[in-house]
CSV table of C-alpha atoms and ligand atoms in Angstrom, one decimal:
chain,number,residue,atom,x,y,z
A,79,UNK,CA,-92.4,101.4,28.8
A,80,UNK,CA,-93.9,98.0,27.3
A,81,UNK,CA,-95.7,99.6,24.6
A,82,UNK,CA,-92.4,101.4,23.8
A,83,UNK,CA,-90.7,98.6,23.2
A,84,UNK,CA,-93.5,96.9,21.3
A,85,UNK,CA,-93.1,99.7,18.9
A,86,UNK,CA,-89.2,99.4,18.6
A,87,UNK,CA,-88.5,95.8,19.1
A,88,UNK,CA,-87.6,94.0,16.1
A,89,UNK,CA,-86.7,96.8,14.1
A,90,UNK,CA,-83.5,97.1,11.7
A,91,UNK,CA,-82.4,100.4,13.6
A,92,UNK,CA,-83.5,102.4,16.5
A,93,UNK,CA,-82.9,105.7,15.2
A,94,UNK,CA,-82.9,107.3,11.7
A,95,UNK,CA,-79.6,106.3,9.7
A,96,UNK,CA,-78.4,104.3,6.6
A,97,UNK,CA,-75.3,102.0,5.7
A,98,UNK,CA,-74.3,104.6,3.0
A,99,UNK,CA,-74.1,107.4,5.7
A,100,UNK,CA,-72.3,105.1,8.1
A,101,UNK,CA,-69.7,104.2,5.1
A,102,UNK,CA,-69.6,107.8,4.2
A,103,UNK,CA,-68.4,108.9,7.5
A,104,UNK,CA,-66.0,105.7,8.0
A,105,UNK,CA,-64.1,106.9,4.6
A,106,UNK,CA,-63.1,110.0,6.5
A,107,UNK,CA,-60.8,107.7,9.1
A,108,UNK,CA,-57.6,107.3,7.7
A,109,UNK,CA,-55.0,104.9,8.8
A,110,UNK,CA,-56.8,103.0,11.3
A,111,UNK,CA,-54.3,100.4,12.8
A,112,UNK,CA,-55.0,96.8,11.6
A,113,UNK,CA,-56.0,95.8,15.0
A,114,UNK,CA,-58.1,98.8,15.6
A,115,UNK,CA,-60.3,99.3,18.9
A,116,UNK,CA,-63.7,100.7,18.0
A,117,UNK,CA,-66.3,101.3,20.7
A,118,UNK,CA,-70.1,101.6,19.5
A,119,UNK,CA,-72.0,103.5,21.9
A,120,UNK,CA,-75.8,103.0,22.2
A,121,UNK,CA,-75.5,100.6,19.6
A,122,UNK,CA,-79.0,99.1,19.5
A,123,UNK,CA,-79.6,96.4,17.5
A,124,UNK,CA,-76.7,97.2,15.6
A,125,UNK,CA,-77.1,97.7,11.9
A,126,UNK,CA,-74.0,100.2,12.0
A,127,UNK,CA,-72.1,97.8,14.1
A,128,UNK,CA,-72.4,95.0,11.4
A,129,UNK,CA,-71.7,97.8,8.5
A,130,UNK,CA,-68.3,98.7,10.8
A,131,UNK,CA,-67.2,95.2,11.3
A,132,UNK,CA,-67.5,94.3,7.7
A,133,UNK,CA,-65.4,97.6,6.8
A,134,UNK,CA,-62.7,97.4,9.4
A,135,UNK,CA,-60.3,95.3,10.9
A,136,UNK,CA,-59.7,94.8,14.7
A,137,UNK,CA,-62.3,94.5,17.3
A,138,UNK,CA,-65.4,96.4,18.1
A,139,UNK,CA,-67.2,96.6,21.6
A,140,UNK,CA,-70.8,97.1,21.0
A,141,UNK,CA,-72.4,98.7,24.2
A,142,UNK,CA,-76.1,99.5,25.2
A,143,UNK,CA,-78.1,99.2,28.3
A,144,UNK,CA,-81.1,97.2,26.5
A,145,UNK,CA,-80.0,93.8,26.7
A,146,UNK,CA,-82.8,92.5,24.0
A,147,UNK,CA,-81.6,94.9,21.3
A,148,UNK,CA,-77.9,93.5,22.1
A,149,UNK,CA,-79.1,89.9,22.0
A,150,UNK,CA,-80.4,90.9,18.4
A,151,UNK,CA,-77.0,92.1,17.6
A,152,UNK,CA,-75.5,89.3,18.6
A,153,UNK,CA,-77.8,86.7,16.7
A,154,UNK,CA,-77.2,89.2,13.5
A,155,UNK,CA,-73.4,89.0,14.3
A,156,UNK,CA,-73.5,85.1,14.3
A,157,UNK,CA,-75.7,85.2,11.1
A,158,UNK,CA,-73.0,87.2,9.1
A,159,UNK,CA,-70.3,85.3,10.6
A,160,UNK,CA,-68.7,88.2,12.4
A,161,UNK,CA,-69.0,87.2,16.1
A,162,UNK,CA,-65.4,87.3,16.3
A,163,UNK,CA,-65.1,90.9,15.7
A,164,UNK,CA,-68.1,92.1,17.9
A,165,UNK,CA,-68.2,91.8,21.6
A,166,UNK,CA,-71.7,93.0,23.0
A,167,UNK,CA,-71.6,94.6,26.3
A,168,UNK,CA,-74.5,95.9,28.7
A,169,UNK,CA,-73.4,99.1,30.1
A,170,UNK,CA,-74.2,102.5,30.4
A,171,UNK,CA,-72.5,105.6,28.3
A,172,UNK,CA,-72.9,107.5,31.6
A,173,UNK,CA,-70.6,105.0,33.6
A,174,UNK,CA,-68.0,103.6,30.8
A,175,UNK,CA,-65.4,101.4,32.6
A,176,UNK,CA,-62.6,101.7,30.2
A,177,UNK,CA,-58.9,102.3,30.6
A,178,UNK,CA,-58.0,105.8,29.2
A,179,UNK,CA,-57.0,106.0,25.6
A,180,UNK,CA,-58.4,102.6,24.9
A,181,UNK,CA,-60.2,103.2,21.5
A,182,UNK,CA,-58.9,104.1,18.0
A,183,UNK,CA,-62.6,105.1,17.3
A,184,UNK,CA,-65.7,106.0,19.3
A,185,UNK,CA,-68.9,105.7,17.3
A,186,UNK,CA,-72.3,106.5,18.4
A,187,UNK,CA,-75.2,107.0,15.8
A,188,UNK,CA,-78.2,108.6,17.2
A,189,UNK,CA,-77.4,108.0,20.9
A,190,UNK,CA,-75.0,110.7,22.0
A,191,UNK,CA,-78.1,113.1,22.7
A,192,UNK,CA,-78.7,110.6,26.0
A,193,UNK,CA,-75.8,112.0,27.7
A,194,UNK,CA,-76.1,115.2,25.6
A,195,UNK,CA,-73.8,115.9,22.8
A,196,UNK,CA,-71.3,118.3,24.6
A,197,UNK,CA,-71.2,116.2,27.9
A,198,UNK,CA,-70.5,113.2,25.4
A,199,UNK,CA,-67.6,114.9,23.5
A,200,UNK,CA,-66.1,115.8,26.6
A,201,UNK,CA,-66.3,113.0,28.9
A,202,UNK,CA,-65.8,110.2,26.0
A,203,UNK,CA,-62.5,112.0,24.7
A,204,UNK,CA,-60.5,110.4,27.6
A,205,UNK,CA,-61.1,107.0,25.9
A,206,UNK,CA,-59.7,107.7,22.8
A,207,UNK,CA,-56.2,107.4,21.8
A,208,UNK,CA,-54.3,110.6,20.6
A,209,UNK,CA,-55.4,111.1,17.1
A,210,UNK,CA,-58.5,108.7,17.2
A,211,UNK,CA,-62.0,109.7,15.8
A,212,UNK,CA,-64.9,110.4,17.6
A,213,UNK,CA,-68.0,109.7,15.1
A,214,UNK,CA,-71.5,110.7,16.3
A,215,UNK,CA,-74.9,111.7,14.7
A,216,UNK,CA,-77.1,113.8,16.3
A,217,UNK,CA,-80.3,115.7,15.4
A,218,UNK,CA,-80.2,119.5,14.3
A,219,UNK,CA,-81.8,122.3,13.1
A,220,UNK,CA,-80.7,122.8,9.7
A,221,UNK,CA,-82.3,126.5,9.4
A,222,UNK,CA,-83.1,129.3,12.1
A,223,UNK,CA,-86.8,130.2,10.9
A,224,UNK,CA,-88.3,127.0,12.3
A,225,UNK,CA,-92.0,126.9,12.2
A,226,UNK,CA,-94.0,127.5,15.4
A,227,UNK,CA,-95.6,123.7,15.7
A,228,UNK,CA,-92.3,122.1,15.1
A,229,UNK,CA,-90.3,124.1,17.3
A,230,UNK,CA,-93.0,123.5,20.1
A,231,UNK,CA,-92.6,119.6,19.5
A,232,UNK,CA,-88.8,119.3,19.7
A,233,UNK,CA,-88.1,121.6,22.4
A,234,UNK,CA,-90.3,119.7,24.1
A,235,UNK,CA,-89.1,116.3,23.2
A,236,UNK,CA,-85.6,117.3,23.1
A,237,UNK,CA,-84.9,120.7,25.0
A,238,UNK,CA,-81.1,120.5,24.1
A,239,UNK,CA,-81.8,120.5,20.1
A,240,UNK,CA,-79.3,122.8,18.4
A,241,UNK,CA,-78.3,124.2,15.0
A,242,UNK,CA,-75.4,122.4,13.2
A,243,UNK,CA,-73.7,126.0,13.6
A,244,UNK,CA,-74.2,125.4,17.5
A,245,UNK,CA,-72.5,121.9,17.1
A,246,UNK,CA,-69.4,123.1,15.3
A,247,UNK,CA,-68.7,125.5,18.2
A,248,UNK,CA,-69.4,122.8,20.5
A,249,UNK,CA,-66.7,120.8,18.6
A,250,UNK,CA,-64.1,123.4,18.4
A,251,UNK,CA,-64.6,124.4,22.1
A,252,UNK,CA,-64.1,120.7,23.1
A,253,UNK,CA,-60.5,120.9,21.3
A,254,UNK,CA,-61.5,118.2,18.5
A,255,UNK,CA,-60.2,118.7,14.8
A,256,UNK,CA,-63.3,118.7,12.6
A,257,UNK,CA,-63.0,116.2,9.6
A,258,UNK,CA,-66.4,116.2,8.3
A,259,UNK,CA,-70.1,116.7,8.7
A,260,UNK,CA,-73.0,116.0,6.5
A,261,UNK,CA,-76.6,115.3,7.0
A,262,UNK,CA,-78.3,112.0,7.0
A,263,UNK,CA,-80.8,111.4,3.6
A,264,UNK,CA,-84.5,111.7,4.3
A,265,UNK,CA,-84.6,108.3,3.0
A,266,UNK,CA,-82.7,107.1,6.1
A,267,UNK,CA,-85.3,108.3,8.3
A,268,UNK,CA,-87.9,106.1,6.6
A,269,UNK,CA,-86.2,103.2,5.2
A,270,UNK,CA,-85.1,101.6,8.0
A,271,UNK,CA,-86.8,103.6,10.9
A,272,UNK,CA,-90.3,105.3,10.6
A,273,UNK,CA,-91.3,102.8,8.1
A,274,UNK,CA,-91.0,99.5,10.4
A,275,UNK,CA,-92.7,101.7,13.0
A,276,UNK,CA,-95.5,102.7,10.9
A,277,UNK,CA,-96.1,99.1,9.8
A,278,UNK,CA,-96.5,98.3,13.4
A,279,UNK,CA,-99.2,101.0,14.5
A,280,UNK,CA,-102.6,100.1,13.1
A,281,UNK,CA,-102.0,96.5,15.0
A,282,UNK,CA,-101.1,98.4,18.2
A,283,UNK,CA,-103.8,100.9,17.8
A,284,UNK,CA,-106.7,98.2,17.9
A,285,UNK,CA,-104.7,96.4,20.9
A,286,UNK,CA,-104.6,99.6,22.9
A,287,UNK,CA,-107.7,101.7,21.7
A,288,UNK,CA,-108.7,101.4,25.4
A,289,UNK,CA,-105.4,102.6,27.3
A,290,UNK,CA,-105.2,106.3,26.9
A,291,UNK,CA,-101.7,106.5,28.2
A,292,UNK,CA,-100.3,103.9,25.5
A,293,UNK,CA,-102.7,105.6,22.7
A,294,UNK,CA,-101.1,109.0,23.8
A,295,UNK,CA,-97.6,107.3,22.9
A,296,UNK,CA,-98.9,105.8,19.7
A,297,UNK,CA,-100.2,109.4,18.7
A,298,UNK,CA,-97.0,111.2,19.7
A,299,UNK,CA,-95.1,108.6,17.3
A,300,UNK,CA,-97.6,109.4,14.7
A,301,UNK,CA,-97.2,113.1,15.1
A,302,UNK,CA,-93.6,112.9,14.9
A,303,UNK,CA,-93.8,111.2,11.6
A,304,UNK,CA,-96.3,113.9,10.4
A,305,UNK,CA,-93.9,116.6,11.0
A,306,UNK,CA,-91.0,115.0,9.3
A,307,UNK,CA,-93.1,114.5,6.1
A,308,UNK,CA,-93.8,118.2,6.4
A,309,UNK,CA,-90.9,120.2,7.5
A,310,UNK,CA,-87.6,117.6,6.6
A,311,UNK,CA,-85.9,120.6,5.5
A,312,UNK,CA,-85.6,122.1,8.7
A,313,UNK,CA,-84.2,119.7,10.6
A,314,UNK,CA,-82.6,116.2,10.6
A,315,UNK,CA,-79.5,114.0,11.9
A,316,UNK,CA,-76.2,115.6,11.2
A,317,UNK,CA,-73.2,113.3,11.3
A,318,UNK,CA,-69.8,114.3,12.9
A,319,UNK,CA,-66.5,113.2,12.0
A,320,UNK,CA,-63.9,114.5,14.6
A,321,UNK,CA,-60.4,113.8,15.7
A,322,UNK,CA,-59.0,114.1,19.0
B,258,SAM,C1,-82.0,106.1,19.1
B,258,SAM,S1,-81.5,104.6,19.6
B,258,SAM,C2,-79.9,104.0,18.5
B,258,SAM,C3,-79.4,103.1,18.3
B,258,SAM,C4,-78.6,102.6,17.0
B,258,SAM,N1,-77.4,103.3,17.2
B,258,SAM,C5,-79.0,103.1,15.9
B,258,SAM,O1,-78.9,104.2,15.3
B,258,SAM,O2,-80.0,102.2,15.2
B,258,SAM,C6,-80.5,105.0,21.0
B,258,SAM,C7,-80.1,103.6,21.7
B,258,SAM,O3,-79.2,104.0,23.0
B,258,SAM,C8,-79.5,103.0,24.1
B,258,SAM,N2,-79.2,104.0,25.4
B,258,SAM,C9,-80.2,104.4,26.0
B,258,SAM,N3,-79.9,104.8,27.1
B,258,SAM,C10,-78.5,104.4,27.3
B,258,SAM,C11,-77.5,104.5,28.3
B,258,SAM,N4,-77.5,105.1,29.4
B,258,SAM,N5,-76.3,103.7,27.9
B,258,SAM,C12,-75.9,103.0,26.7
B,258,SAM,N6,-77.2,102.9,25.6
B,258,SAM,C13,-78.2,103.6,26.0
B,258,SAM,C14,-81.0,102.7,23.8
B,258,SAM,O4,-81.1,101.3,24.3
B,258,SAM,C15,-81.0,102.7,22.3
B,258,SAM,O5,-80.2,101.3,21.7
């Protein structure tokens, strides 16, 4: 676990994403109340939380179960003079303790996979007000003809990976209205995420060359990036903007 957090600590993001995509998704949310209540689930170090706070009124609860990420977000909120709009909360997405219909918006970038796309949509719905929005990004196959090595890697790393078409069916089955969906640009994987990891690898490799478990994790990170370089037209992150 230590090495995992050494790879990930201090990065601007903990998954693919960028401000343009966050703001693009936000642009589909119409008539948000001035005192809007937003819940950002699996906020990580909170790049998207800061973007949301700058571009909405009201309050955001930023929830994660890893305290160092929340501390980082708290620091950023203070620097950006946004701490009156963002409240960080250490908690689990599996066990949300909010009153029904508490939120105008539930936001979750690159984190709904932890509970599962379908389960997240079902379980979080009760916390949305009527007409409230759920915005989530989730890894997806963009095509059906997936190369074998890619299929093998991702079905091992994330067996529940689905096509965009399957996600749309899940959205419809869960009785949400689909407002928009779009893929993250390839640059959003590199800019704030893979490049930060790539930069740390040489130093971590020299530190852990004698530790087979740690080296395995580092090699897996490298392999994941290699696959993305090779096959980014076959898969990526898809943003979904849906309404209760
Ligand atoms: C891939 S990261 C995405 C972080 C952030 N939204 C972003 O896009 O940079 C997933 C986040 O979910 C958090 N997480 C993992 N399990 C969780 C749980 N059970 N409840 C809440 N957050 C969790 C992790 O700590 C991590 O910050």
